[in-house]
Structures are given as C-alpha cells and as structure tokens.
PDB file of C-alpha atoms in Angstrom:
ATOM      1  CA  UNK A   9    -119.125 -17.279  91.135  1.00 94.00           C
ATOM      2  CA  UNK A  10    -119.894 -20.297  88.946  1.00 97.00           C
ATOM      3  CA  UNK A  11    -117.438 -21.592  86.376  1.00 98.00           C
ATOM      4  CA  UNK A  12    -117.678 -24.467  83.925  1.00 98.00           C
ATOM      5  CA  UNK A  13    -115.251 -27.241  84.838  1.00 98.00           C
ATOM      6  CA  UNK A  14    -114.287 -30.296  82.804  1.00 98.00           C
ATOM      7  CA  UNK A  15    -112.015 -33.072  84.041  1.00 98.00           C
ATOM      8  CA  UNK A  16    -111.288 -36.778  83.815  1.00 98.00           C
ATOM      9  CA  UNK A  17    -112.395 -38.889  86.764  1.00 97.00           C
ATOM     10  CA  UNK A  18    -109.986 -41.711  87.493  1.00 95.00           C
ATOM     11  CA  UNK A  19    -109.593 -44.483  90.024  1.00 94.00           C
ATOM     12  CA  UNK A  20    -105.940 -44.478  91.043  1.00 93.00           C
ATOM     13  CA  UNK A  21    -106.222 -47.802  92.885  1.00 97.00           C
ATOM     14  CA  UNK A  22    -107.474 -49.518  89.735  1.00 98.00           C
ATOM     15  CA  UNK A  23    -105.407 -47.417  87.356  1.00 97.00           C
ATOM     16  CA  UNK A  24    -108.383 -46.617  85.136  1.00 98.00           C
ATOM     17  CA  UNK A  25    -110.241 -43.574  83.902  1.00 97.00           C
ATOM     18  CA  UNK A  26    -113.902 -43.863  84.814  1.00 96.00           C
ATOM     19  CA  UNK A  27    -115.162 -40.785  82.946  1.00 96.00           C
ATOM     20  CA  UNK A  28    -113.343 -38.666  80.393  1.00 97.00           C
ATOM     21  CA  UNK A  29    -114.172 -34.992  80.056  1.00 98.00           C
ATOM     22  CA  UNK A  30    -116.749 -34.990  82.846  1.00 98.00           C
ATOM     23  CA  UNK A  31    -118.520 -31.630  82.692  1.00 98.00           C
ATOM     24  CA  UNK A  32    -119.926 -29.733  85.635  1.00 99.00           C
ATOM     25  CA  UNK A  33    -120.041 -26.254  87.128  1.00 99.00           C
ATOM     26  CA  UNK A  34    -118.225 -25.227  90.272  1.00 99.00           C
ATOM     27  CA  UNK A  35    -119.135 -22.315  92.508  1.00 98.00           C
ATOM     28  CA  UNK A  36    -115.810 -20.985  93.763  1.00 98.00           C
ATOM     29  CA  UNK A  37    -114.404 -18.316  96.037  1.00 97.00           C
ATOM     30  CA  UNK A  38    -110.918 -16.881  95.789  1.00 96.00           C
ATOM     31  CA  UNK A  39    -109.217 -16.748  99.165  1.00 95.00           C
ATOM     32  CA  UNK A  40    -105.701 -15.795 100.165  1.00 94.00           C
ATOM     33  CA  UNK A  41    -103.515 -18.038 102.316  1.00 95.00           C
ATOM     34  CA  UNK A  42    -100.307 -16.323 103.453  1.00 95.00           C
ATOM     35  CA  UNK A  43    -100.380 -14.156 100.337  1.00 92.00           C
ATOM     36  CA  UNK A  44    -101.054 -17.056  97.970  1.00 95.00           C
ATOM     37  CA  UNK A  45    -104.307 -17.286  95.987  1.00 96.00           C
ATOM     38  CA  UNK A  46    -106.330 -20.414  96.727  1.00 96.00           C
ATOM     39  CA  UNK A  47    -109.595 -21.657  95.273  1.00 97.00           C
ATOM     40  CA  UNK A  48    -112.335 -22.776  97.605  1.00 98.00           C
ATOM     41  CA  UNK A  49    -115.185 -24.732  96.020  1.00 98.00           C
ATOM     42  CA  UNK A  50    -118.522 -23.923  97.624  1.00 98.00           C
ATOM     43  CA  UNK A  51    -120.680 -26.219  95.481  1.00 98.00           C
ATOM     44  CA  UNK A  52    -120.576 -28.519  92.459  1.00 99.00           C
ATOM     45  CA  UNK A  53    -123.453 -28.588  89.979  1.00 99.00           C
ATOM     46  CA  UNK A  54    -124.457 -31.061  87.276  1.00 98.00           C
ATOM     47  CA  UNK A  55    -127.449 -30.122  85.134  1.00 97.00           C
ATOM     48  CA  UNK A  56    -128.200 -27.352  87.629  1.00 97.00           C
ATOM     49  CA  UNK A  57    -128.394 -29.731  90.609  1.00 98.00           C
ATOM     50  CA  UNK A  58    -126.120 -29.216  93.632  1.00 98.00           C
ATOM     51  CA  UNK A  59    -124.438 -32.612  94.094  1.00 98.00           C
ATOM     52  CA  UNK A  60    -123.886 -32.095  97.822  1.00 97.00           C
ATOM     53  CA  UNK A  61    -127.659 -32.228  98.313  1.00 98.00           C
ATOM     54  CA  UNK A  62    -127.962 -35.655  96.725  1.00 97.00           C
ATOM     55  CA  UNK A  63    -127.395 -39.222  97.867  1.00 98.00           C
ATOM     56  CA  UNK A  64    -124.055 -40.619  98.980  1.00 97.00           C
ATOM     57  CA  UNK A  65    -122.649 -41.231  95.509  1.00 96.00           C
ATOM     58  CA  UNK A  66    -123.471 -37.649  94.475  1.00 98.00           C
ATOM     59  CA  UNK A  67    -121.881 -36.250  97.631  1.00 98.00           C
ATOM     60  CA  UNK A  68    -118.739 -38.342  97.042  1.00 97.00           C
ATOM     61  CA  UNK A  69    -118.597 -37.146  93.448  1.00 97.00           C
ATOM     62  CA  UNK A  70    -118.972 -33.538  94.613  1.00 98.00           C
ATOM     63  CA  UNK A  71    -116.071 -33.996  97.013  1.00 98.00           C
ATOM     64  CA  UNK A  72    -113.844 -35.532  94.318  1.00 97.00           C
ATOM     65  CA  UNK A  73    -114.702 -32.812  91.790  1.00 98.00           C
ATOM     66  CA  UNK A  74    -114.169 -30.063  94.375  1.00 98.00           C
ATOM     67  CA  UNK A  75    -110.684 -31.377  95.111  1.00 98.00           C
ATOM     68  CA  UNK A  76    -109.816 -31.539  91.426  1.00 98.00           C
ATOM     69  CA  UNK A  77    -111.140 -28.027  90.817  1.00 98.00           C
ATOM     70  CA  UNK A  78    -109.292 -26.572  93.808  1.00 98.00           C
ATOM     71  CA  UNK A  79    -105.999 -27.927  92.473  1.00 98.00           C
ATOM     72  CA  UNK A  80    -106.599 -26.861  88.852  1.00 98.00           C
ATOM     73  CA  UNK A  81    -104.147 -24.097  87.909  1.00 97.00           C
ATOM     74  CA  UNK A  82    -106.064 -23.050  84.780  1.00 98.00           C
ATOM     75  CA  UNK A  83    -109.240 -22.511  86.797  1.00 98.00           C
ATOM     76  CA  UNK A  84    -107.315 -20.597  89.459  1.00 97.00           C
ATOM     77  CA  UNK A  85    -105.802 -18.334  86.807  1.00 97.00           C
ATOM     78  CA  UNK A  86    -109.219 -17.641  85.293  1.00 97.00           C
ATOM     79  CA  UNK A  87    -110.741 -16.789  88.669  1.00 97.00           C
ATOM     80  CA  UNK A  88    -107.842 -14.459  89.492  1.00 95.00           C
ATOM     81  CA  UNK A  89    -108.156 -12.734  86.113  1.00 94.00           C
ATOM     82  CA  UNK A  90    -111.907 -12.323  86.567  1.00 94.00           C
ATOM     83  CA  UNK A  91    -111.443 -10.888  90.055  1.00 89.00           C
ATOM     84  CA  UNK A  92    -108.988  -8.303  88.706  1.00 84.00           C
ATOM     85  CA  UNK A  93    -111.235  -7.227  85.813  1.00 71.00           C
ATOM     86  CA  UNK A  94    -113.511  -4.354  86.809  1.00 64.00           C
ATOM     87  CA  UNK A  95    -117.150  -4.777  85.910  1.00 54.00           C
ATOM     88  CA  UNK A  96    -118.178  -2.641  82.966  1.00 51.00           C
ATOM     89  CA  UNK A  97    -121.297  -0.547  83.233  1.00 49.00           C
ATOM     90  CA  UNK A  98    -123.766  -0.352  80.390  1.00 50.00           C
ATOM     91  CA  UNK A  99    -123.734   2.992  78.592  1.00 49.00           C
TER      92      UNK A  99
END
C-alpha cells in the first residue's frame, strides 16, 4: 500500500541537510520478524515515477528514502493501524 512520506535528507559526513521536507510516496508491506512488526519498502515514488527504475542518482535516492521510511516509527504505527482497521463496505 502506498503512503505519503516526508523527511529531511542529510549528508552525515558533511554535517548538512541537503533537502528539508522532501516529499515522496512509499509502497510498503508490513512483515513480522520474531513477533515484531517491520516495514519493508517495495518502491519509492516521486511525482508518480518509481525511482528504482531511473538512473543511478534516482536509485541511490530510492535506497536512502527506503531506509529512512523503514526506520520511521510514525509510518510504522500508521501502517499497523491501517492493517488492523477492517475495510468498510458501501451501503
């Protein structure tokens, strides 16, 4: 399922923030590892484009964003809540 994701992109070696509030969408799966919920990012999208299908810089950005999303507790909580909410049928 796709979720909006916003994060700062920083370069730790340089000690600088490259992009503040970088917005994208992440397609995630909720998996369980020894009873613990874990996010797995399947794809990262910017303006509808899957970054992993782009050139090297796009693929590197996708990898960085996937790592940030997978370690984001707020996103994990939202995915867990959504997975526990039954789908409502139209009347």
